[in-house]
Coordinates of C-alpha atoms in Angstrom, one line a residue:
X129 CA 0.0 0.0 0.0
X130 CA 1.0 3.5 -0.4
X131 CA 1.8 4.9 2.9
X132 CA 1.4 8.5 1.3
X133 CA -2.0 7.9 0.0
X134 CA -3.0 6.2 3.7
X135 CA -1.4 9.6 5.5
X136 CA -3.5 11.4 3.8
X137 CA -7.0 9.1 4.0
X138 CA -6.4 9.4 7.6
X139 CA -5.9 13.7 7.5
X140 CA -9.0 13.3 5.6
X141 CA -11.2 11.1 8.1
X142 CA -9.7 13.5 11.1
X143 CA -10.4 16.5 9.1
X144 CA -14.4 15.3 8.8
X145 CA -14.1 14.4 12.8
X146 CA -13.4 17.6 14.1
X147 CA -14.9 20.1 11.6
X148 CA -18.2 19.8 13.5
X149 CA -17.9 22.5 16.6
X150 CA -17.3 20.9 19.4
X151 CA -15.6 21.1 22.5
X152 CA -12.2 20.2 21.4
X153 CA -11.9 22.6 18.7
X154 CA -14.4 25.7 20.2
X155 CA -12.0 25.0 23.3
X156 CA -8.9 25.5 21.1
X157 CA -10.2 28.5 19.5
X158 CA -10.6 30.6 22.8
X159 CA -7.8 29.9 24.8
X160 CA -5.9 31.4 21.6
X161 CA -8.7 34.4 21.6
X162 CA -8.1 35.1 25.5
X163 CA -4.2 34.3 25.7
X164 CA -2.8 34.2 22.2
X165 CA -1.6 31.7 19.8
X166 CA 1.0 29.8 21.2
X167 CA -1.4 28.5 24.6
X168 CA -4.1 27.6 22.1
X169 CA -1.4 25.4 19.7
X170 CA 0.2 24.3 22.9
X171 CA -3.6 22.8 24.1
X172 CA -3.9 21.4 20.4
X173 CA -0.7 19.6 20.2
X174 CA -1.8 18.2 23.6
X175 CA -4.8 17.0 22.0
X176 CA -3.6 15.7 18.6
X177 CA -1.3 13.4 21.4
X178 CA -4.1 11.9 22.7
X179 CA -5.8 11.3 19.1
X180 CA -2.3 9.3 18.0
X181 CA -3.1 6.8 21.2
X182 CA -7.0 6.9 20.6
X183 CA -6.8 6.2 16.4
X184 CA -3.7 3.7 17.0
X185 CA -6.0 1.9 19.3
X186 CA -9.4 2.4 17.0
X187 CA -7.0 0.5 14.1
X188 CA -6.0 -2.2 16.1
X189 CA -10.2 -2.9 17.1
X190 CA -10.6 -2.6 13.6
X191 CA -8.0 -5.4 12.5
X192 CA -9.6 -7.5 15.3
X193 CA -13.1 -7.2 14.0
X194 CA -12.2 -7.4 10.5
X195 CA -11.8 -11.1 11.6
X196 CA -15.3 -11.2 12.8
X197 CA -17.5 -10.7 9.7
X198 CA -20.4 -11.2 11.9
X199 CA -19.5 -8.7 13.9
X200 CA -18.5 -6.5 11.6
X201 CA -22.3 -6.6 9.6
X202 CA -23.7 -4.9 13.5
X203 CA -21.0 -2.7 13.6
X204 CA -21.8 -1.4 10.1
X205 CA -25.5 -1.1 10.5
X206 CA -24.9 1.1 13.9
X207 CA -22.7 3.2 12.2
X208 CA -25.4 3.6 9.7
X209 CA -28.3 4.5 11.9
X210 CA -25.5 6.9 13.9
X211 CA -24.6 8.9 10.7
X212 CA -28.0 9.0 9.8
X213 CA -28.9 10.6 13.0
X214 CA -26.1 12.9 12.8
X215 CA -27.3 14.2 9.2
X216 CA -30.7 14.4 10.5
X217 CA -29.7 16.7 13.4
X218 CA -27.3 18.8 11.2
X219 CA -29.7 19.5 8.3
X220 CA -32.7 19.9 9.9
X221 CA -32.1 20.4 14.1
X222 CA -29.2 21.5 14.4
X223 CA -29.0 25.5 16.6
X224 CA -27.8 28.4 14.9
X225 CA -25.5 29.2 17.6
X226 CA -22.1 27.6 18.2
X227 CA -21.8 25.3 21.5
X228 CA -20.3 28.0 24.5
X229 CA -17.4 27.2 26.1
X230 CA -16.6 27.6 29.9
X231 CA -14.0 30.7 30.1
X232 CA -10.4 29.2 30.2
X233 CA -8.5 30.0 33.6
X234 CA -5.2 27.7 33.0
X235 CA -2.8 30.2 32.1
X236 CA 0.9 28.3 31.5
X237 CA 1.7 26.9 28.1
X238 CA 2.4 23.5 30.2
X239 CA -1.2 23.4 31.4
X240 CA -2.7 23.7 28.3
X241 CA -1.3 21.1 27.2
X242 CA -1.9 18.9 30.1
X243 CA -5.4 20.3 29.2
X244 CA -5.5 19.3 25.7
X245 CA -4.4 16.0 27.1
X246 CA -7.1 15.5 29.8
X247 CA -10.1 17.0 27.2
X248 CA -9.0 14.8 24.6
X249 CA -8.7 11.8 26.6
X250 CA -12.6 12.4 27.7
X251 CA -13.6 13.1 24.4
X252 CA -14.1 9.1 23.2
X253 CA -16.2 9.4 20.0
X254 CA -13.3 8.9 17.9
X255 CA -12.3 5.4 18.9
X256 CA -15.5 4.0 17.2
X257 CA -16.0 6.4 14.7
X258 CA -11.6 5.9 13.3
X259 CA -12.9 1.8 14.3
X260 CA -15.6 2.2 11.9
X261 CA -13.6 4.5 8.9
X262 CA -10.7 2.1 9.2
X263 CA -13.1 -1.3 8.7
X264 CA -15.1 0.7 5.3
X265 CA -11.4 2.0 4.1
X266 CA -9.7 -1.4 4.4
X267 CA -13.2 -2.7 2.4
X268 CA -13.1 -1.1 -0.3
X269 CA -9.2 -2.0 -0.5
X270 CA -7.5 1.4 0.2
X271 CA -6.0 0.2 3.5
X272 CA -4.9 -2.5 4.9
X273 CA -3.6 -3.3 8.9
X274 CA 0.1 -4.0 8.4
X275 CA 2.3 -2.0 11.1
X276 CA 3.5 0.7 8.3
X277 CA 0.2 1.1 7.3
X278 CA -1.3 2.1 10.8
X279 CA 0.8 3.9 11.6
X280 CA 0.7 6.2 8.2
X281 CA -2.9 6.4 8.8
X282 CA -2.2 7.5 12.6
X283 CA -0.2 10.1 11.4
X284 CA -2.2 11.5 8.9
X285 CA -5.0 11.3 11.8
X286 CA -3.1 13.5 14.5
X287 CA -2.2 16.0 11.5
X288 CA -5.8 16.6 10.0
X289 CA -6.8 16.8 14.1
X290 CA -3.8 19.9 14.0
X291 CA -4.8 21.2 11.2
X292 CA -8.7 21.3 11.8
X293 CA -7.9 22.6 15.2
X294 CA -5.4 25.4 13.6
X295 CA -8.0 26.6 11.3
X296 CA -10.8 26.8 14.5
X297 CA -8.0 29.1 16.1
X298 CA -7.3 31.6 13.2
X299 CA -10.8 31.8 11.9
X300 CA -12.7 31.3 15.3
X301 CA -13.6 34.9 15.0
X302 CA -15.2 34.4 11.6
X303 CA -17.2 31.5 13.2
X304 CA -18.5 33.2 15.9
X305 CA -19.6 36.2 14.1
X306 CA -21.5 34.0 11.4
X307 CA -24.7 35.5 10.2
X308 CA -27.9 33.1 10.5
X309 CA -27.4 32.0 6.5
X310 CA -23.9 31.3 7.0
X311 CA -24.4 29.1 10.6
X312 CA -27.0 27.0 8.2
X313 CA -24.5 26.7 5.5
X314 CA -22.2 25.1 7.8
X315 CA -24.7 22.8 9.8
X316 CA -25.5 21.7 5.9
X317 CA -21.8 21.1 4.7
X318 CA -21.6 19.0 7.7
X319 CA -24.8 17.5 6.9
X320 CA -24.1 16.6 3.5
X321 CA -20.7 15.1 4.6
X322 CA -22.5 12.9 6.8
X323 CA -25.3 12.4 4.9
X324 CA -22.8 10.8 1.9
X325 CA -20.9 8.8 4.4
X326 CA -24.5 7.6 5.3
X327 CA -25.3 6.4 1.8
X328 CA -21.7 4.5 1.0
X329 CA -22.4 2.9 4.6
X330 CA -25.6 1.6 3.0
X331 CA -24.3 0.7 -0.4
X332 CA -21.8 -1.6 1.0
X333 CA -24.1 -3.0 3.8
X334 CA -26.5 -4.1 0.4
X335 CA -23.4 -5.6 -1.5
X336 CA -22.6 -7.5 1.7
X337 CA -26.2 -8.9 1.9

């Protein structure tokens, strides 16, 4: 396999993980609004730390289950219903304002990393979501779960978490000032990533049947 084009199917998958606002990124974005840019890369790269452990171990579940057809098929069809719900809430529930975020009071680069760390590490959606992308990427043949190949897709993982996080910091301002048509364009580009995802989910569920 191509270890380049793996790097960057795993920036891709990470990229589509964290470009809903969350936590995570809303968190990244106003530590560097309230104490500058380096705190709010500092609590990212603590993040992105935790994502390497969290997608390394999401890979290795997947190679496990890839074993399991059986239990594969369930997996598959809860993912379905999951992205289907997520589409559904995005396109037609979703609020027009962005989540708040409880006012940082950690002030040393250090701590923000540890905080990155420790909001990361309680933030467990993307074990089964990378378990889940890894299964319908090595399906379709465009990865497979030799020890190169992980960890290429790891890395390209962390650095689409970075990157999604560095964008949330530089243009958090843009985000938050969104007018009303632009906060539905975004719940609706999220949607309609979702909402695609969704539909290959299904395909392949009907060619496995």
């Amino acid at each position: 396999m191509d270890v380049t084009f793996i790097f960057f199917l795993g920036l891709f998958v990470a990229l589509i993980g964290v470009v809903p606002p969350g936590l995570l990124n809303m968190t990244a974005a106003k530590i560097s609004l309230k104490e500058g840019h380096v705190r709010g890369v500092m609590f990212s790269i603590g993040v992105c730390v935790i994502v390497i452990a969290q997608t390394y171990l999401a890979a290795i579940f997947a190679r496990y289950l890839s074993n399991h057809v059986e239990v594969v098929d369930i997996f598959q069809r809860v993912a379905f219903v999951i992205f289907v719900l997520i589409t559904v809430y995005f396109l037609l529930i979703a609020k027009k304002q962005p989540p708040q975020v409880a006012e940082p009071r950690m002030r040393s680069k250090h701590s923000r990393f540890f905080q990155g760390v420790f909001l990361s590490g309680i933030n467990v959606f993307p074990i089964p979501y990378q378990a889940y992308m890894t299964i319908t990427l090595a399906s379709f043949g465009w990865l497979d779960f030799s020890q190169i190949s992980i960890i290429a897709y790891v890395a390209g993982a962390a650095m689409g978490t970075f990157v999604m996080l560095y964008v949330y910091i530089f243009f958090f301002d843009k985000i938050k000032d969104k007018s009303i048509s632009s906060q539905k364009s975004m719940n609706y580009l999220i949607g309609g990533i979702t909402g695609i995802i969704s539909i290959i989910t299904l395909i392949h569920i009907i060619k496995e049947m």
